[in-house]
Amino acid sequence: MLIDLRSDTVTRPTPGMKDAMFSAPIGDDVFGEDPTVNALEEKIAKMFAMEAAIFCPSGTMTNQIAIRLHTGIQTEVICHEHSHIYLYEGGGIMANSLASVKLLPGKLGKITASQVADVINPDDVHAPETTLVSLENTMNKGGGSIYTLDEIKPIKTLCQEKRINFHLDGARLFNALVETEESPADWGNEFDTISICLSKGLGCPVGSVLLGSKTAIKKARKVRKVFGGGMRQAGFLAAAGIYALDHQVDRMKDDHQRARTLGTILSDLIVVSEIFPVTTNIVIARLDGLSPEVFMGKLADQNIKSVKFGKDLVRFVTHLDFTDEHLAEFEKRIKGLF
């Protein structure tokens, strides 16, 4: 049995999702004629009480489109120093939007309104114009940590006062919402744009959506085109997204529970000095006296896959293809290794 905990992107479509994909009505989405893509965009926009949405191949693309909409030459983005948009999108902020970046520290990958207020650039010829604040929820490098509405509202208020755009990299936003039981619509009211990945906790094979105003999404279609993201009969993929939204949201709680148990198992290992707080489906272990390469090599010998996440960190991510049987087998195999 392979136990693949590298990411929640390694899942396979369920039988129900496959049936939905194979039976989906399709058309040419670049012409706006794919009924299933249109239905997905309308469905998720309505969920978040936002005006419109656009379906794209990846979360990197939806994030980068949003940044392109909100920035430009001689402008600046404020984000956490461990943000996905900064660390894991190939330098896209600079390459795609020619924008500068202001990086902030923060516990478990989160920042506050007071931090943002301190680094907004003045109207000065020497400084780029601050035009965007971007948050990430859940926070990947924070071990799946969660922003709550009470935490982001002061940042939203500040952005409104300073006329700064507010974007959410919500790649795993549904993981947060099933824990906090907050409303998607309430989150939609706080941001100018939201990116949501369908191929992580939701278990789709491909795809992300960007949510925003009708004006923003109209512009986003032009940016998607120049990024090479226009897809034709994309309804097969969009059908997976619709199915996931209908059937695979609440079950994320199971992933979170298994992640907490996984964290407990790992914390008992003599070579693990710390487990980041396990809030959702990400478990980050800090090692002591053993390199990630050696640790992961020993796991690989037991057919367990994980990811190096820093000089002394290893990440594990639970998902719909990681069952109670896999969890029990993980505990059995790891005992006695260290």
Tab-separated table of C-alpha atoms in Angstrom:
chain	number	residue	atom	x	y	z
A	1	MET	CA	0.000	0.000	0.000
A	2	LEU	CA	1.397	3.382	-1.048
A	3	ILE	CA	0.828	6.098	1.543
A	4	ASP	CA	1.189	9.382	-0.338
A	5	LEU	CA	1.098	12.386	1.986
A	6	ARG	CA	3.031	14.826	-0.186
A	7	SER	CA	-0.043	16.930	-0.954
A	8	ASP	CA	-3.812	16.883	-1.263
A	9	THR	CA	-3.271	17.281	-5.012
A	10	VAL	CA	-2.417	13.581	-5.453
A	11	THR	CA	-6.031	12.366	-5.275
A	12	ARG	CA	-7.973	10.566	-7.981
A	13	PRO	CA	-11.576	11.355	-8.979
A	14	THR	CA	-14.171	9.300	-7.124
A	15	PRO	CA	-16.580	7.122	-9.141
A	16	GLY	CA	-19.329	9.713	-8.671
A	17	MET	CA	-17.060	12.490	-9.876
A	18	LYS	CA	-16.070	10.446	-12.935
A	19	ASP	CA	-19.712	9.857	-13.804
A	20	ALA	CA	-20.400	13.592	-13.543
A	21	MET	CA	-17.416	14.368	-15.768
A	22	PHE	CA	-18.259	11.840	-18.467
A	23	SER	CA	-21.881	12.949	-18.695
A	24	ALA	CA	-21.239	16.702	-18.682
A	25	PRO	CA	-22.622	18.828	-21.540
A	26	ILE	CA	-19.768	20.731	-23.152
A	27	GLY	CA	-18.992	23.559	-25.548
A	28	ASP	CA	-16.165	25.974	-26.377
A	29	ASP	CA	-15.377	27.945	-23.231
A	30	VAL	CA	-13.244	30.564	-24.976
A	31	PHE	CA	-16.420	31.520	-26.829
A	32	GLY	CA	-18.308	31.361	-23.513
A	33	GLU	CA	-20.329	28.422	-24.812
A	34	ASP	CA	-19.487	25.626	-22.382
A	35	PRO	CA	-22.640	25.217	-20.264
A	36	THR	CA	-20.899	23.256	-17.518
A	37	VAL	CA	-18.109	25.808	-17.107
A	38	ASN	CA	-20.735	28.549	-16.998
A	39	ALA	CA	-22.691	26.600	-14.385
A	40	LEU	CA	-19.606	26.121	-12.189
A	41	GLU	CA	-18.707	29.808	-12.377
A	42	GLU	CA	-22.256	30.870	-11.550
A	43	LYS	CA	-22.555	28.344	-8.730
A	44	ILE	CA	-19.392	29.298	-6.863
A	45	ALA	CA	-19.882	33.028	-7.398
A	46	LYS	CA	-23.340	32.712	-5.838
A	47	MET	CA	-21.944	30.721	-2.909
A	48	PHE	CA	-19.558	33.545	-2.066
A	49	ALA	CA	-22.021	36.348	-2.884
A	50	MET	CA	-19.664	37.672	-5.536
A	51	GLU	CA	-20.714	38.880	-8.961
A	52	ALA	CA	-18.701	36.592	-11.231
A	53	ALA	CA	-16.046	33.897	-11.514
A	54	ILE	CA	-13.612	32.504	-14.069
A	55	PHE	CA	-12.440	28.882	-14.332
A	56	CYS	CA	-8.689	28.393	-14.842
A	57	PRO	CA	-6.255	25.458	-14.984
A	58	SER	CA	-4.445	26.214	-11.709
A	59	GLY	CA	-4.367	28.187	-8.495
A	60	THR	CA	-1.130	29.812	-9.559
A	61	MET	CA	-2.929	31.184	-12.607
A	62	THR	CA	-5.901	32.515	-10.636
A	63	ASN	CA	-3.580	34.168	-8.111
A	64	GLN	CA	-1.411	35.657	-10.809
A	65	ILE	CA	-4.396	36.959	-12.757
A	66	ALA	CA	-5.649	38.667	-9.587
A	67	ILE	CA	-2.265	40.230	-8.925
A	68	ARG	CA	-2.150	41.445	-12.529
A	69	LEU	CA	-5.573	43.076	-12.074
A	70	HIS	CA	-4.570	44.872	-8.882
A	71	THR	CA	-0.975	45.923	-9.571
A	72	GLY	CA	1.401	47.015	-12.314
A	73	ILE	CA	4.704	48.760	-12.922
A	74	GLN	CA	5.964	50.690	-9.872
A	75	THR	CA	3.337	49.222	-7.539
A	76	GLU	CA	3.756	46.938	-4.542
A	77	VAL	CA	2.089	43.896	-2.976
A	78	ILE	CA	2.031	43.371	0.799
A	79	CYS	CA	1.957	39.726	1.916
A	80	HIS	CA	3.399	37.336	4.481
A	81	GLU	CA	6.985	36.284	3.855
A	82	HIS	CA	5.849	32.656	3.522
A	83	SER	CA	2.990	33.329	1.089
A	84	HIS	CA	2.445	30.909	-1.757
A	85	ILE	CA	2.215	33.824	-4.212
A	86	TYR	CA	5.774	34.787	-3.264
A	87	LEU	CA	7.508	31.449	-2.630
A	88	TYR	CA	5.859	28.978	-4.973
A	89	GLU	CA	4.631	30.732	-8.106
A	90	GLY	CA	7.889	31.026	-10.010
A	91	GLY	CA	8.494	34.718	-9.364
A	92	GLY	CA	5.202	35.487	-11.064
A	93	ILE	CA	4.582	38.769	-9.234
A	94	MET	CA	7.579	40.251	-10.987
A	95	ALA	CA	7.426	38.253	-14.207
A	96	ASN	CA	3.728	38.790	-14.891
A	97	SER	CA	2.957	42.136	-13.242
A	98	LEU	CA	6.325	43.895	-12.820
A	99	ALA	CA	5.352	44.650	-9.229
A	100	SER	CA	7.429	44.918	-6.086
A	101	VAL	CA	6.756	42.929	-2.890
A	102	LYS	CA	6.757	43.915	0.791
A	103	LEU	CA	7.156	40.822	2.980
A	104	LEU	CA	5.900	40.654	6.560
A	105	PRO	CA	6.670	38.125	9.305
A	106	GLY	CA	3.905	36.622	11.398
A	107	LYS	CA	3.154	33.630	13.586
A	108	LEU	CA	1.975	30.588	11.630
A	109	GLY	CA	1.960	32.586	8.395
A	110	LYS	CA	-0.570	35.229	9.434
A	111	ILE	CA	-0.322	39.024	9.468
A	112	THR	CA	-2.327	41.758	11.197
A	113	ALA	CA	-3.823	45.103	10.251
A	114	SER	CA	-1.302	46.968	12.403
A	115	GLN	CA	1.572	45.290	10.559
A	116	VAL	CA	0.059	46.239	7.212
A	117	ALA	CA	-0.549	49.823	8.322
A	118	ASP	CA	3.108	50.203	9.283
A	119	VAL	CA	4.415	49.301	5.813
A	120	ILE	CA	1.978	50.986	3.414
A	121	ASN	CA	4.167	53.240	1.315
A	122	PRO	CA	3.684	56.999	1.471
A	123	ASP	CA	2.853	59.039	-1.605
A	124	ASP	CA	6.526	59.605	-2.341
A	125	VAL	CA	8.545	59.602	-5.537
A	126	HIS	CA	11.040	57.205	-3.958
A	127	ALA	CA	8.547	54.422	-3.186
A	128	PRO	CA	6.311	52.153	-5.254
A	129	GLU	CA	2.602	52.632	-4.748
A	130	THR	CA	1.019	50.074	-2.415
A	131	THR	CA	-1.966	48.722	-4.370
A	132	LEU	CA	-2.571	45.231	-3.006
A	133	VAL	CA	-2.680	43.264	0.238
A	134	SER	CA	-2.841	39.483	-0.190
A	135	LEU	CA	-3.658	36.905	2.483
A	136	GLU	CA	-3.622	33.092	2.334
A	137	ASN	CA	-6.253	30.882	3.997
A	138	THR	CA	-5.494	28.238	5.031
A	139	MET	CA	-1.815	29.102	5.334
A	140	ASN	CA	0.292	26.355	3.792
A	141	LYS	CA	3.610	27.247	5.459
A	142	GLY	CA	1.763	27.885	8.715
A	143	GLY	CA	0.757	24.245	8.923
A	144	GLY	CA	-2.753	24.810	7.600
A	145	SER	CA	-3.430	27.654	10.035
A	146	ILE	CA	-6.711	29.548	9.708
A	147	TYR	CA	-7.627	33.201	9.476
A	148	THR	CA	-11.043	33.921	10.961
A	149	LEU	CA	-13.364	36.693	9.817
A	150	ASP	CA	-12.621	38.614	13.010
A	151	GLU	CA	-8.930	38.627	12.068
A	152	ILE	CA	-9.362	39.771	8.495
A	153	LYS	CA	-12.052	42.421	8.992
A	154	PRO	CA	-9.615	45.028	10.410
A	155	ILE	CA	-7.326	44.468	7.420
A	156	LYS	CA	-10.272	44.932	5.062
A	157	THR	CA	-11.225	48.179	6.809
A	158	LEU	CA	-7.661	49.443	6.479
A	159	CYS	CA	-7.566	48.554	2.778
A	160	GLN	CA	-10.813	50.426	2.195
A	161	GLU	CA	-9.532	53.492	4.022
A	162	LYS	CA	-6.292	53.491	2.016
A	163	ARG	CA	-7.958	52.490	-1.278
A	164	ILE	CA	-5.851	49.348	-1.526
A	165	ASN	CA	-7.111	46.168	-3.195
A	166	PHE	CA	-7.592	43.054	-1.056
A	167	HIS	CA	-6.989	39.544	-2.460
A	168	LEU	CA	-7.334	36.124	-0.865
A	169	ASP	CA	-5.345	33.118	-1.941
A	170	GLY	CA	-8.048	30.746	-0.748
A	171	ALA	CA	-6.508	27.608	-2.220
A	172	ARG	CA	-7.715	25.669	0.820
A	173	LEU	CA	-10.443	28.077	1.930
A	174	PHE	CA	-13.045	25.321	2.244
A	175	ASN	CA	-10.762	23.536	4.713
A	176	ALA	CA	-10.975	26.659	6.853
A	177	LEU	CA	-14.722	27.082	6.451
A	178	VAL	CA	-15.612	23.544	7.520
A	179	GLU	CA	-13.682	24.178	10.754
A	180	THR	CA	-14.926	27.687	11.541
A	181	GLU	CA	-18.425	27.100	10.113
A	182	GLU	CA	-18.287	30.620	8.717
A	183	SER	CA	-20.326	31.462	5.631
A	184	PRO	CA	-18.698	31.584	2.190
A	185	ALA	CA	-20.857	34.634	1.465
A	186	ASP	CA	-19.387	36.461	4.456
A	187	TRP	CA	-15.907	35.857	3.085
A	188	GLY	CA	-16.931	37.042	-0.356
A	189	ASN	CA	-18.001	40.341	1.167
A	190	GLU	CA	-14.512	41.008	2.524
A	191	PHE	CA	-12.323	40.633	-0.580
A	192	ASP	CA	-12.024	42.190	-4.011
A	193	THR	CA	-10.895	38.844	-5.451
A	194	ILE	CA	-10.679	35.296	-4.123
A	195	SER	CA	-8.798	32.365	-5.658
A	196	ILE	CA	-10.074	28.895	-4.789
A	197	CYS	CA	-8.338	25.677	-5.809
A	198	LEU	CA	-10.558	22.751	-6.764
A	199	SER	CA	-7.737	20.200	-7.004
A	200	LYS	CA	-6.622	20.295	-3.364
A	201	GLY	CA	-9.006	19.419	-0.526
A	202	LEU	CA	-11.960	19.300	-2.908
A	203	GLY	CA	-10.344	16.427	-4.805
A	204	CYS	CA	-10.750	17.521	-8.428
A	205	PRO	CA	-8.184	16.476	-11.047
A	206	VAL	CA	-7.644	20.014	-12.406
A	207	GLY	CA	-8.786	23.560	-11.882
A	208	SER	CA	-9.188	26.709	-9.831
A	209	VAL	CA	-11.610	29.607	-9.906
A	210	LEU	CA	-11.106	33.333	-9.432
A	211	LEU	CA	-14.019	35.270	-7.946
A	212	GLY	CA	-14.610	39.002	-8.194
A	213	SER	CA	-16.776	41.747	-9.621
A	214	LYS	CA	-18.142	41.522	-13.156
A	215	THR	CA	-15.681	44.214	-14.211
A	216	ALA	CA	-12.727	42.403	-12.647
A	217	ILE	CA	-13.631	39.037	-14.152
A	218	LYS	CA	-14.133	40.580	-17.592
A	219	LYS	CA	-10.571	41.883	-17.381
A	220	ALA	CA	-9.447	38.543	-15.967
A	221	ARG	CA	-10.581	36.791	-19.152
A	222	LYS	CA	-8.157	38.910	-21.159
A	223	VAL	CA	-5.349	38.151	-18.735
A	224	ARG	CA	-6.177	34.433	-18.771
A	225	LYS	CA	-5.960	34.519	-22.553
A	226	VAL	CA	-2.507	36.071	-22.602
A	227	PHE	CA	-1.369	33.597	-19.915
A	228	GLY	CA	-2.448	30.756	-22.230
A	229	GLY	CA	-5.220	29.658	-19.894
A	230	GLY	CA	-8.131	29.645	-22.312
A	231	MET	CA	-9.591	26.136	-22.492
A	232	ARG	CA	-12.056	24.756	-25.010
A	233	GLN	CA	-14.328	21.844	-23.994
A	234	ALA	CA	-13.443	22.389	-20.347
A	235	GLY	CA	-16.844	21.260	-19.093
A	236	PHE	CA	-15.481	17.801	-18.344
A	237	LEU	CA	-13.204	19.410	-15.760
A	238	ALA	CA	-15.755	21.938	-14.530
A	239	ALA	CA	-18.194	19.085	-13.848
A	240	ALA	CA	-15.704	17.710	-11.350
A	241	GLY	CA	-15.767	21.067	-9.574
A	242	ILE	CA	-19.556	21.125	-9.389
A	243	TYR	CA	-19.604	17.577	-8.043
A	244	ALA	CA	-16.974	18.418	-5.434
A	245	LEU	CA	-18.873	21.470	-4.205
A	246	ASP	CA	-22.008	19.350	-3.856
A	247	HIS	CA	-20.476	16.218	-2.321
A	248	GLN	CA	-16.919	16.679	-1.036
A	249	VAL	CA	-16.859	19.707	1.262
A	250	ASP	CA	-18.169	18.405	4.590
A	251	ARG	CA	-16.011	15.288	4.355
A	252	MET	CA	-12.908	17.480	4.778
A	253	LYS	CA	-13.528	17.222	8.519
A	254	ASP	CA	-12.385	13.595	8.231
A	255	ASP	CA	-9.103	14.757	6.699
A	256	HIS	CA	-8.615	17.161	9.585
A	257	GLN	CA	-9.254	14.505	12.207
A	258	ARG	CA	-6.803	12.124	10.557
A	259	ALA	CA	-4.242	14.935	10.377
A	260	ARG	CA	-4.563	15.517	14.121
A	261	THR	CA	-4.021	11.815	14.773
A	262	LEU	CA	-1.077	11.821	12.363
A	263	GLY	CA	0.429	14.735	14.269
A	264	THR	CA	0.120	12.825	17.529
A	265	ILE	CA	1.827	9.778	16.010
A	266	LEU	CA	4.692	11.896	14.695
A	267	SER	CA	5.094	13.804	17.957
A	268	ASP	CA	5.986	10.539	19.715
A	269	LEU	CA	9.051	10.057	17.508
A	270	ILE	CA	12.349	10.823	19.231
A	271	VAL	CA	13.616	12.682	16.144
A	272	VAL	CA	10.633	15.080	16.085
A	273	SER	CA	11.090	18.145	18.286
A	274	GLU	CA	7.916	20.012	17.314
A	275	ILE	CA	4.634	19.589	15.519
A	276	PHE	CA	3.029	22.797	14.290
A	277	PRO	CA	-0.532	23.186	15.630
A	278	VAL	CA	-2.722	20.907	13.500
A	279	THR	CA	-5.837	22.872	12.566
A	280	THR	CA	-6.825	21.456	9.194
A	281	ASN	CA	-5.231	18.862	6.899
A	282	ILE	CA	-1.548	19.879	7.001
A	283	VAL	CA	0.985	18.477	9.474
A	284	ILE	CA	4.452	20.016	9.709
A	285	ALA	CA	7.099	18.233	11.780
A	286	ARG	CA	10.332	19.848	12.951
A	287	LEU	CA	13.223	17.396	13.177
A	288	ASP	CA	16.043	17.279	15.703
A	289	GLY	CA	19.309	15.501	14.941
A	290	LEU	CA	18.181	14.121	11.596
A	291	SER	CA	17.994	15.804	8.201
A	292	PRO	CA	14.735	15.858	6.239
A	293	GLU	CA	16.444	13.896	3.474
A	294	VAL	CA	17.400	11.024	5.782
A	295	PHE	CA	14.023	11.087	7.559
A	296	MET	CA	12.098	11.062	4.280
A	297	GLY	CA	14.376	8.353	2.901
A	298	LYS	CA	13.482	6.063	5.786
A	299	LEU	CA	9.799	6.761	5.179
A	300	ALA	CA	10.215	6.127	1.458
A	301	ASP	CA	11.670	2.718	2.278
A	302	GLN	CA	8.288	2.014	3.893
A	303	ASN	CA	6.430	3.335	0.811
A	304	ILE	CA	5.453	6.570	2.591
A	305	LYS	CA	5.828	9.825	0.684
A	306	SER	CA	6.263	13.267	2.266
A	307	VAL	CA	7.768	16.660	1.355
A	308	LYS	CA	10.744	18.629	2.671
A	309	PHE	CA	9.416	21.971	3.891
A	310	GLY	CA	12.530	23.712	5.200
A	311	LYS	CA	15.989	22.945	6.496
A	312	ASP	CA	14.560	20.916	9.394
A	313	LEU	CA	10.894	20.598	8.411
A	314	VAL	CA	8.838	17.851	6.746
A	315	ARG	CA	5.231	18.277	5.607
A	316	PHE	CA	2.412	15.726	5.474
A	317	VAL	CA	-1.014	16.476	3.963
A	318	THR	CA	-4.124	14.341	4.451
A	319	HIS	CA	-6.759	14.041	1.724
A	320	LEU	CA	-9.728	12.014	0.500
A	321	ASP	CA	-7.507	9.152	-0.685
A	322	PHE	CA	-5.908	8.846	2.775
A	323	THR	CA	-8.277	6.636	4.761
A	324	ASP	CA	-8.390	5.241	8.291
A	325	GLU	CA	-6.758	2.120	6.871
A	326	HIS	CA	-3.858	4.209	5.547
A	327	LEU	CA	-3.576	5.969	8.901
A	328	ALA	CA	-3.350	2.695	10.805
A	329	GLU	CA	-0.792	1.380	8.341
A	330	PHE	CA	1.236	4.591	8.672
A	331	GLU	CA	1.407	4.160	12.450
A	332	LYS	CA	2.378	0.515	12.086
A	333	ARG	CA	5.177	1.186	9.599
A	334	ILE	CA	6.695	4.188	11.366
A	335	LYS	CA	7.042	2.511	14.752
A	336	GLY	CA	10.597	1.370	15.357
A	337	LEU	CA	12.061	3.361	12.451
A	338	PHE	CA	13.612	6.032	14.658
